[in-house]
Amino acid sequence: MDYRIKLTFFLMLLGILACAPARAGGPEVVLLHSTDRDDARTRALGRGLTDTLAGRAAVVPVLLGRRERGDDFFDSRFEALRRDFGDVSPAVVVADGEAAFAFVRKYREDLFVGSPVIYCSMPAPDPQYLRQCGDCTGLPETADPAATLELLFTLRPQTKLIVGIMDDSPETDTFRRVSEQAMEAIREQGLGQARMLFPGHEPGDEAGLDMAELKAVAASVPRAGAVLFLGFPNLVGEKAGNEDEAVRQLAERSVGPIFAVSDRWMGTGVAGGVMVPGHELGAAIGALVLRIMAGEPAGEMLPEPVTPRPVVDMTVLARFGVARELVPADALVLNEPNRPQEPAGAAPTGFAALALAGVLAGAYLLLRRRAGRKDR
């Protein structure tokens, strides 16, 4: 074979190897996400974790899938991951959400033998589930629709109607009860007098919402109204995983702002909410990973609940006339609108206009005086 042909094959082989996914030789932290799609939140969580580890361990993200996928789907995911990881157990496994936590409990002995586990993006699990998890700790998290409603009325006290979007899951039903109680408290305190509706879940209309009805509901929200998105994974008559599409439809069709209880939809037209920012959660997870890598058993670490805080998209709020001064001081502000900057040393616009008017008036008077002298 001609040496040039050999060289060509050799270079092709190097190119294939360069494009193949490489596994790090050092410690690995496997980050299992309870979703099918990479989004702003999964990326932010991964960045927070990676930044905190600062090269002391490689982060391997895995989009595991939503819990609605079913046992057969997760069995196939187990087989694929077993081929990928082989007999090597990660330094730490992070279960981001309930689907990932259930997956780890079920397959830990066959896939992540001996690996410490950190759960997040979910409430504190039942003690028996923690025992199934092995050497396990976590960062319990519960959505706070009541605080999100308070934020809504802080930013838009003139709101007259709250349209709650939810499915028929027990989780969102709990969020609805919390929201209704919070709305009663807000009325009693005189902070807002809005009416609250849950289309598809009101007496006499309890069939839920499909995508077509959701679009109609979004288009009917008045300017004095707002949408409270509590979660919508179980679309009636639709495939699982259309929750992102539901939020996009709301953002495109509603003339009122949308508030949510998770930062998964920030950046898609949602105005804000009270939630745990993904980057901050990733940093908190990273701090636990470093403690585990230093020799501290995960099972001896007390779960540390993470506290949500206001997160707002200032560009979206500006479209609804919300002033920056109304945003709470502790809020994480995303997409701050660009403000035209005055040149260095320039006078304020109002002052400059006033000064210019004064100069013109003075020039006019001076010209009149000179003209009067000539006429004499």
Tab-separated table of C-alpha atoms in Angstrom:
chain	number	residue	atom	x	y	z
A	1	MET	CA	0.000	0.000	0.000
A	2	ASP	CA	1.321	3.431	-0.956
A	3	TYR	CA	2.616	5.417	2.029
A	4	ARG	CA	0.283	8.280	1.111
A	5	ILE	CA	-2.725	5.962	1.412
A	6	LYS	CA	-1.450	4.717	4.765
A	7	LEU	CA	-1.009	8.279	5.943
A	8	THR	CA	-4.551	9.140	4.847
A	9	PHE	CA	-6.036	6.207	6.800
A	10	PHE	CA	-3.946	7.130	9.831
A	11	LEU	CA	-5.178	10.734	9.784
A	12	MET	CA	-8.789	9.553	9.386
A	13	LEU	CA	-8.377	7.300	12.427
A	14	LEU	CA	-6.999	10.188	14.474
A	15	GLY	CA	-9.995	12.301	13.453
A	16	ILE	CA	-12.458	9.607	14.544
A	17	LEU	CA	-10.724	9.235	17.906
A	18	ALA	CA	-10.710	12.991	18.415
A	19	CYS	CA	-14.477	13.209	17.829
A	20	ALA	CA	-15.328	10.261	20.108
A	21	PRO	CA	-16.516	11.181	23.635
A	22	ALA	CA	-13.636	10.819	26.050
A	23	ARG	CA	-13.977	9.763	29.689
A	24	ALA	CA	-11.799	11.519	32.189
A	25	GLY	CA	-9.113	9.492	33.906
A	26	GLY	CA	-9.702	11.065	37.337
A	27	PRO	CA	-12.709	11.114	39.683
A	28	GLU	CA	-16.095	11.502	38.054
A	29	VAL	CA	-19.357	12.975	39.320
A	30	VAL	CA	-22.340	11.616	37.407
A	31	LEU	CA	-25.150	14.176	37.208
A	32	LEU	CA	-28.463	12.444	36.398
A	33	HIS	CA	-31.182	14.842	35.223
A	34	SER	CA	-34.874	13.890	35.419
A	35	THR	CA	-35.549	15.267	31.961
A	36	ASP	CA	-35.198	14.374	28.294
A	37	ARG	CA	-33.920	17.762	27.180
A	38	ASP	CA	-31.020	19.997	27.968
A	39	ASP	CA	-32.348	23.394	29.036
A	40	ALA	CA	-31.297	26.569	30.804
A	41	ARG	CA	-31.651	24.984	34.219
A	42	THR	CA	-29.685	21.785	33.534
A	43	ARG	CA	-26.897	23.852	32.003
A	44	ALA	CA	-26.850	26.309	34.921
A	45	LEU	CA	-26.797	23.497	37.488
A	46	GLY	CA	-23.941	21.795	35.647
A	47	ARG	CA	-21.944	25.032	35.454
A	48	GLY	CA	-22.410	25.696	39.168
A	49	LEU	CA	-21.214	22.191	40.010
A	50	THR	CA	-18.264	22.333	37.604
A	51	ASP	CA	-17.168	25.780	38.779
A	52	THR	CA	-17.190	24.709	42.431
A	53	LEU	CA	-15.238	21.504	41.780
A	54	ALA	CA	-12.641	23.569	39.898
A	55	GLY	CA	-11.113	20.609	38.092
A	56	ARG	CA	-10.919	18.269	41.093
A	57	ALA	CA	-13.469	15.944	39.463
A	58	ALA	CA	-15.049	15.708	36.023
A	59	VAL	CA	-18.818	16.210	35.750
A	60	VAL	CA	-20.619	13.717	33.487
A	61	PRO	CA	-24.174	14.953	32.767
A	62	VAL	CA	-26.817	12.406	31.758
A	63	LEU	CA	-30.299	13.345	30.495
A	64	LEU	CA	-32.016	10.394	32.076
A	65	GLY	CA	-35.664	11.058	31.176
A	66	ARG	CA	-38.941	12.132	32.751
A	67	ARG	CA	-40.694	9.956	35.307
A	68	GLU	CA	-43.693	9.585	32.939
A	69	ARG	CA	-41.537	7.495	30.594
A	70	GLY	CA	-42.246	4.253	32.457
A	71	ASP	CA	-40.295	1.182	33.567
A	72	ASP	CA	-39.405	-0.148	30.105
A	73	PHE	CA	-37.816	3.131	29.129
A	74	PHE	CA	-35.693	3.307	32.288
A	75	ASP	CA	-34.678	-0.330	31.902
A	76	SER	CA	-33.264	0.564	28.492
A	77	ARG	CA	-31.495	3.582	29.986
A	78	PHE	CA	-29.961	1.303	32.608
A	79	GLU	CA	-28.595	-1.031	29.941
A	80	ALA	CA	-27.101	1.872	27.998
A	81	LEU	CA	-25.449	3.356	31.084
A	82	ARG	CA	-24.120	-0.027	32.191
A	83	ARG	CA	-22.353	-0.351	28.838
A	84	ASP	CA	-20.988	3.160	29.245
A	85	PHE	CA	-19.728	2.942	32.821
A	86	GLY	CA	-18.860	-0.737	32.983
A	87	ASP	CA	-17.522	-1.704	36.399
A	88	VAL	CA	-16.249	1.767	37.306
A	89	SER	CA	-18.254	3.441	40.065
A	90	PRO	CA	-18.319	7.273	40.060
A	91	ALA	CA	-16.928	9.245	42.977
A	92	VAL	CA	-20.411	10.685	43.552
A	93	VAL	CA	-23.812	10.344	41.858
A	94	VAL	CA	-26.114	13.376	41.849
A	95	ALA	CA	-29.820	12.582	41.388
A	96	ASP	CA	-31.430	15.752	40.036
A	97	GLY	CA	-35.146	15.213	40.598
A	98	GLU	CA	-37.440	12.380	41.618
A	99	ALA	CA	-37.055	10.272	38.450
A	100	ALA	CA	-33.281	10.255	38.849
A	101	PHE	CA	-33.555	9.461	42.557
A	102	ALA	CA	-35.878	6.512	41.866
A	103	PHE	CA	-33.506	5.309	39.133
A	104	VAL	CA	-30.522	5.381	41.505
A	105	ARG	CA	-32.428	3.485	44.193
A	106	LYS	CA	-33.477	0.787	41.739
A	107	TYR	CA	-30.186	0.256	39.913
A	108	ARG	CA	-27.576	1.334	42.464
A	109	GLU	CA	-26.336	-2.190	43.212
A	110	ASP	CA	-25.876	-2.958	39.517
A	111	LEU	CA	-24.639	0.377	38.218
A	112	PHE	CA	-23.256	2.657	40.927
A	113	VAL	CA	-21.973	0.171	43.490
A	114	GLY	CA	-20.629	1.961	46.556
A	115	SER	CA	-21.030	5.447	45.084
A	116	PRO	CA	-22.290	8.117	47.495
A	117	VAL	CA	-25.512	9.783	46.319
A	118	ILE	CA	-26.745	13.378	46.589
A	119	TYR	CA	-30.377	14.089	45.730
A	120	CYS	CA	-31.701	17.536	44.781
A	121	SER	CA	-34.625	19.310	43.041
A	122	MET	CA	-37.164	17.381	45.131
A	123	PRO	CA	-38.654	17.374	48.640
A	124	ALA	CA	-37.036	15.326	51.378
A	125	PRO	CA	-37.756	11.654	50.556
A	126	ASP	CA	-39.331	9.044	52.786
A	127	PRO	CA	-36.773	7.543	55.237
A	128	GLN	CA	-37.143	4.081	53.682
A	129	TYR	CA	-36.176	5.519	50.296
A	130	LEU	CA	-33.088	7.048	51.871
A	131	ARG	CA	-32.100	3.628	53.171
A	132	GLN	CA	-32.477	2.196	49.659
A	133	CYS	CA	-30.239	4.996	48.434
A	134	GLY	CA	-27.274	3.769	50.516
A	135	ASP	CA	-24.631	6.343	51.466
A	136	CYS	CA	-26.905	9.262	50.740
A	137	THR	CA	-27.610	12.882	51.573
A	138	GLY	CA	-29.333	15.697	49.773
A	139	LEU	CA	-30.537	19.235	49.324
A	140	PRO	CA	-34.318	19.068	49.799
A	141	GLU	CA	-36.281	21.606	47.799
A	142	THR	CA	-39.985	22.439	47.646
A	143	ALA	CA	-41.567	24.873	45.216
A	144	ASP	CA	-43.025	27.978	46.859
A	145	PRO	CA	-46.102	29.212	44.953
A	146	ALA	CA	-47.153	31.373	47.922
A	147	ALA	CA	-43.926	33.378	47.785
A	148	THR	CA	-44.256	33.615	43.997
A	149	LEU	CA	-47.719	35.155	44.397
A	150	GLU	CA	-46.331	37.668	46.889
A	151	LEU	CA	-43.638	38.583	44.369
A	152	LEU	CA	-46.274	38.970	41.657
A	153	PHE	CA	-48.253	41.504	43.687
A	154	THR	CA	-45.092	43.304	44.758
A	155	LEU	CA	-44.287	43.889	41.108
A	156	ARG	CA	-47.861	44.329	39.795
A	157	PRO	CA	-50.228	45.292	42.634
A	158	GLN	CA	-52.883	46.277	40.070
A	159	THR	CA	-53.362	42.644	38.952
A	160	LYS	CA	-57.066	41.692	38.928
A	161	LEU	CA	-57.022	38.075	37.739
A	162	ILE	CA	-54.666	35.143	38.373
A	163	VAL	CA	-54.949	32.273	35.878
A	164	GLY	CA	-53.399	29.139	37.381
A	165	ILE	CA	-52.060	26.541	34.950
A	166	MET	CA	-51.763	22.998	36.290
A	167	ASP	CA	-52.334	19.362	35.388
A	168	ASP	CA	-54.017	16.605	37.393
A	169	SER	CA	-50.911	15.433	39.266
A	170	PRO	CA	-50.937	15.311	43.092
A	171	GLU	CA	-47.990	17.710	43.184
A	172	THR	CA	-49.698	20.515	41.271
A	173	ASP	CA	-52.933	19.898	43.195
A	174	THR	CA	-50.973	20.613	46.377
A	175	PHE	CA	-49.556	23.745	44.754
A	176	ARG	CA	-53.093	24.849	43.928
A	177	ARG	CA	-54.255	24.559	47.560
A	178	VAL	CA	-51.193	26.469	48.744
A	179	SER	CA	-51.808	29.161	46.118
A	180	GLU	CA	-55.459	29.578	47.097
A	181	GLN	CA	-54.557	29.903	50.771
A	182	ALA	CA	-51.835	32.420	49.912
A	183	MET	CA	-54.297	34.442	47.819
A	184	GLU	CA	-56.697	34.618	50.763
A	185	ALA	CA	-53.883	35.902	52.979
A	186	ILE	CA	-52.911	38.489	50.357
A	187	ARG	CA	-56.503	39.748	50.205
A	188	GLU	CA	-56.732	39.971	53.999
A	189	GLN	CA	-53.527	42.008	54.116
A	190	GLY	CA	-54.840	44.345	51.433
A	191	LEU	CA	-51.933	43.585	49.106
A	192	GLY	CA	-54.146	42.480	46.220
A	193	GLN	CA	-57.762	41.660	45.414
A	194	ALA	CA	-57.387	39.484	42.347
A	195	ARG	CA	-59.670	36.614	41.502
A	196	MET	CA	-57.964	33.240	41.014
A	197	LEU	CA	-59.051	30.653	38.424
A	198	PHE	CA	-57.721	27.236	37.447
A	199	PRO	CA	-59.125	26.474	33.957
A	200	GLY	CA	-59.945	22.818	33.473
A	201	HIS	CA	-60.057	22.277	37.230
A	202	GLU	CA	-62.980	24.453	38.287
A	203	PRO	CA	-66.277	22.914	39.511
A	204	GLY	CA	-68.289	21.859	36.481
A	205	ASP	CA	-65.179	21.930	34.275
A	206	GLU	CA	-62.751	19.341	35.578
A	207	ALA	CA	-61.631	17.732	32.314
A	208	GLY	CA	-58.183	19.324	32.470
A	209	LEU	CA	-56.447	21.114	29.619
A	210	ASP	CA	-55.067	19.948	26.309
A	211	MET	CA	-52.762	22.061	24.176
A	212	ALA	CA	-55.558	23.602	22.097
A	213	GLU	CA	-57.449	24.673	25.229
A	214	LEU	CA	-54.249	25.975	26.767
A	215	LYS	CA	-53.730	28.275	23.764
A	216	ALA	CA	-57.282	29.586	24.113
A	217	VAL	CA	-56.809	30.193	27.841
A	218	ALA	CA	-53.536	32.040	27.208
A	219	ALA	CA	-55.147	34.286	24.607
A	220	SER	CA	-57.970	35.188	27.008
A	221	VAL	CA	-55.747	36.496	29.830
A	222	PRO	CA	-56.479	40.247	30.141
A	223	ARG	CA	-53.840	42.956	30.490
A	224	ALA	CA	-54.768	43.321	34.145
A	225	GLY	CA	-54.251	39.569	34.602
A	226	ALA	CA	-51.278	37.269	35.119
A	227	VAL	CA	-50.500	33.567	34.707
A	228	LEU	CA	-49.240	31.392	37.551
A	229	PHE	CA	-47.576	28.331	36.013
A	230	LEU	CA	-47.517	25.525	38.584
A	231	GLY	CA	-46.415	22.697	36.279
A	232	PHE	CA	-48.006	20.890	33.381
A	233	PRO	CA	-46.243	17.581	32.613
A	234	ASN	CA	-49.413	15.507	32.146
A	235	LEU	CA	-51.060	17.167	29.168
A	236	VAL	CA	-54.493	15.729	28.450
A	237	GLY	CA	-54.372	13.875	25.151
A	238	GLU	CA	-50.733	14.828	24.579
A	239	LYS	CA	-47.409	13.050	24.927
A	240	ALA	CA	-45.325	13.616	28.027
A	241	GLY	CA	-42.622	16.203	27.665
A	242	ASN	CA	-44.689	19.055	26.182
A	243	GLU	CA	-44.352	21.212	29.278
A	244	ASP	CA	-41.807	23.457	27.578
A	245	GLU	CA	-44.161	23.940	24.639
A	246	ALA	CA	-46.961	24.846	27.064
A	247	VAL	CA	-44.839	27.636	28.560
A	248	ARG	CA	-43.905	28.939	25.108
A	249	GLN	CA	-47.554	29.079	24.085
A	250	LEU	CA	-48.424	30.992	27.236
A	251	ALA	CA	-45.606	33.473	26.655
A	252	GLU	CA	-46.560	34.013	23.018
A	253	ARG	CA	-50.306	34.433	23.507
A	254	SER	CA	-50.842	35.978	26.942
A	255	VAL	CA	-50.900	39.779	27.238
A	256	GLY	CA	-50.339	39.388	30.984
A	257	PRO	CA	-47.026	38.315	32.564
A	258	ILE	CA	-46.238	34.708	33.443
A	259	PHE	CA	-44.839	33.695	36.817
A	260	ALA	CA	-43.490	30.212	37.536
A	261	VAL	CA	-42.176	28.181	40.469
A	262	SER	CA	-39.077	26.756	38.742
A	263	ASP	CA	-36.221	28.413	36.878
A	264	ARG	CA	-36.469	25.722	34.192
A	265	TRP	CA	-38.518	28.159	32.100
A	266	MET	CA	-36.632	31.367	32.750
A	267	GLY	CA	-35.473	32.816	29.469
A	268	THR	CA	-38.576	31.635	27.591
A	269	GLY	CA	-40.772	34.651	28.322
A	270	VAL	CA	-41.482	33.990	32.018
A	271	ALA	CA	-41.347	37.202	34.076
A	272	GLY	CA	-40.116	35.592	37.277
A	273	GLY	CA	-40.910	33.667	40.410
A	274	VAL	CA	-39.474	32.532	43.721
A	275	MET	CA	-37.219	29.555	43.027
A	276	VAL	CA	-33.774	28.042	43.522
A	277	PRO	CA	-31.432	29.265	40.764
A	278	GLY	CA	-29.746	26.356	39.018
A	279	HIS	CA	-26.214	27.754	39.283
A	280	GLU	CA	-26.564	28.305	43.034
A	281	LEU	CA	-27.923	24.777	43.482
A	282	GLY	CA	-25.001	23.387	41.488
A	283	ALA	CA	-22.559	25.280	43.696
A	284	ALA	CA	-24.212	23.871	46.855
A	285	ILE	CA	-23.988	20.350	45.413
A	286	GLY	CA	-20.336	20.955	44.578
A	287	ALA	CA	-19.609	21.898	48.190
A	288	LEU	CA	-21.083	18.557	49.340
A	289	VAL	CA	-19.088	16.652	46.709
A	290	LEU	CA	-15.846	18.213	47.963
A	291	ARG	CA	-16.659	17.166	51.518
A	292	ILE	CA	-17.343	13.617	50.352
A	293	MET	CA	-14.119	13.507	48.344
A	294	ALA	CA	-12.275	14.669	51.462
A	295	GLY	CA	-13.505	11.543	53.275
A	296	GLU	CA	-16.714	12.626	55.004
A	297	PRO	CA	-19.459	9.949	54.631
A	298	ALA	CA	-22.487	11.278	52.776
A	299	GLY	CA	-24.844	9.348	55.061
A	300	GLU	CA	-23.576	11.313	58.067
A	301	MET	CA	-24.339	14.682	56.471
A	302	LEU	CA	-27.656	16.147	57.528
A	303	PRO	CA	-29.815	17.126	54.540
A	304	GLU	CA	-29.616	20.882	54.068
A	305	PRO	CA	-32.787	22.429	52.596
A	306	VAL	CA	-32.068	25.038	49.951
A	307	THR	CA	-33.926	28.331	50.207
A	308	PRO	CA	-35.574	29.736	47.082
A	309	ARG	CA	-35.299	33.420	46.293
A	310	PRO	CA	-36.862	35.833	43.799
A	311	VAL	CA	-35.635	35.487	40.228
A	312	VAL	CA	-36.836	37.968	37.598
A	313	ASP	CA	-36.294	38.570	33.904
A	314	MET	CA	-36.011	42.355	33.785
A	315	THR	CA	-36.429	42.536	30.012
A	316	VAL	CA	-39.784	40.760	30.279
A	317	LEU	CA	-40.894	42.885	33.241
A	318	ALA	CA	-39.993	46.064	31.372
A	319	ARG	CA	-42.491	45.114	28.660
A	320	PHE	CA	-45.201	45.205	31.334
A	321	GLY	CA	-44.085	48.545	32.728
A	322	VAL	CA	-42.572	47.164	35.942
A	323	ALA	CA	-39.975	49.577	37.314
A	324	ARG	CA	-36.576	48.273	38.402
A	325	GLU	CA	-37.126	49.872	41.819
A	326	LEU	CA	-39.951	47.430	42.590
A	327	VAL	CA	-37.699	44.366	42.319
A	328	PRO	CA	-36.717	42.998	45.768
A	329	ALA	CA	-33.119	43.702	46.775
A	330	ASP	CA	-32.316	40.000	47.192
A	331	ALA	CA	-33.606	39.027	43.727
A	332	LEU	CA	-31.462	37.474	41.033
A	333	VAL	CA	-31.987	39.746	38.023
A	334	LEU	CA	-31.620	38.191	34.578
A	335	ASN	CA	-31.503	39.990	31.205
A	336	GLU	CA	-31.088	43.505	32.501
A	337	PRO	CA	-32.071	45.811	29.596
A	338	ASN	CA	-29.212	47.767	28.089
A	339	ARG	CA	-29.433	51.432	28.977
A	340	PRO	CA	-27.839	54.034	26.696
A	341	GLN	CA	-24.824	55.448	28.470
A	342	GLU	CA	-23.955	59.122	28.514
A	343	PRO	CA	-20.424	60.041	27.371
A	344	ALA	CA	-18.003	60.580	30.213
A	345	GLY	CA	-18.424	64.020	31.694
A	346	ALA	CA	-21.637	64.699	29.811
A	347	ALA	CA	-24.364	66.626	31.594
A	348	PRO	CA	-27.663	64.899	32.317
A	349	THR	CA	-30.049	65.012	29.382
A	350	GLY	CA	-32.588	67.281	31.092
A	351	PHE	CA	-29.927	69.697	32.259
A	352	ALA	CA	-28.281	69.734	28.837
A	353	ALA	CA	-31.572	70.618	27.158
A	354	LEU	CA	-32.200	73.394	29.672
A	355	ALA	CA	-28.695	74.770	29.173
A	356	LEU	CA	-29.104	74.717	25.398
A	357	ALA	CA	-32.396	76.593	25.674
A	358	GLY	CA	-30.696	79.215	27.837
A	359	VAL	CA	-27.887	79.654	25.326
A	360	LEU	CA	-30.334	80.075	22.439
A	361	ALA	CA	-32.416	82.582	24.407
A	362	GLY	CA	-29.312	84.583	25.275
A	363	ALA	CA	-28.157	84.580	21.662
A	364	TYR	CA	-31.573	85.751	20.515
A	365	LEU	CA	-31.575	88.676	22.969
A	366	LEU	CA	-28.033	89.617	22.000
A	367	LEU	CA	-28.932	89.700	18.313
A	368	ARG	CA	-31.962	91.880	19.009
A	369	ARG	CA	-29.848	94.370	20.926
A	370	ARG	CA	-27.314	94.616	18.103
A	371	ALA	CA	-30.103	95.032	15.565
A	372	GLY	CA	-31.604	97.830	17.693
A	373	ARG	CA	-28.266	99.659	17.840
A	374	LYS	CA	-27.936	99.593	14.038
A	375	ASP	CA	-31.389	101.122	13.588
A	376	ARG	CA	-30.458	104.151	15.645
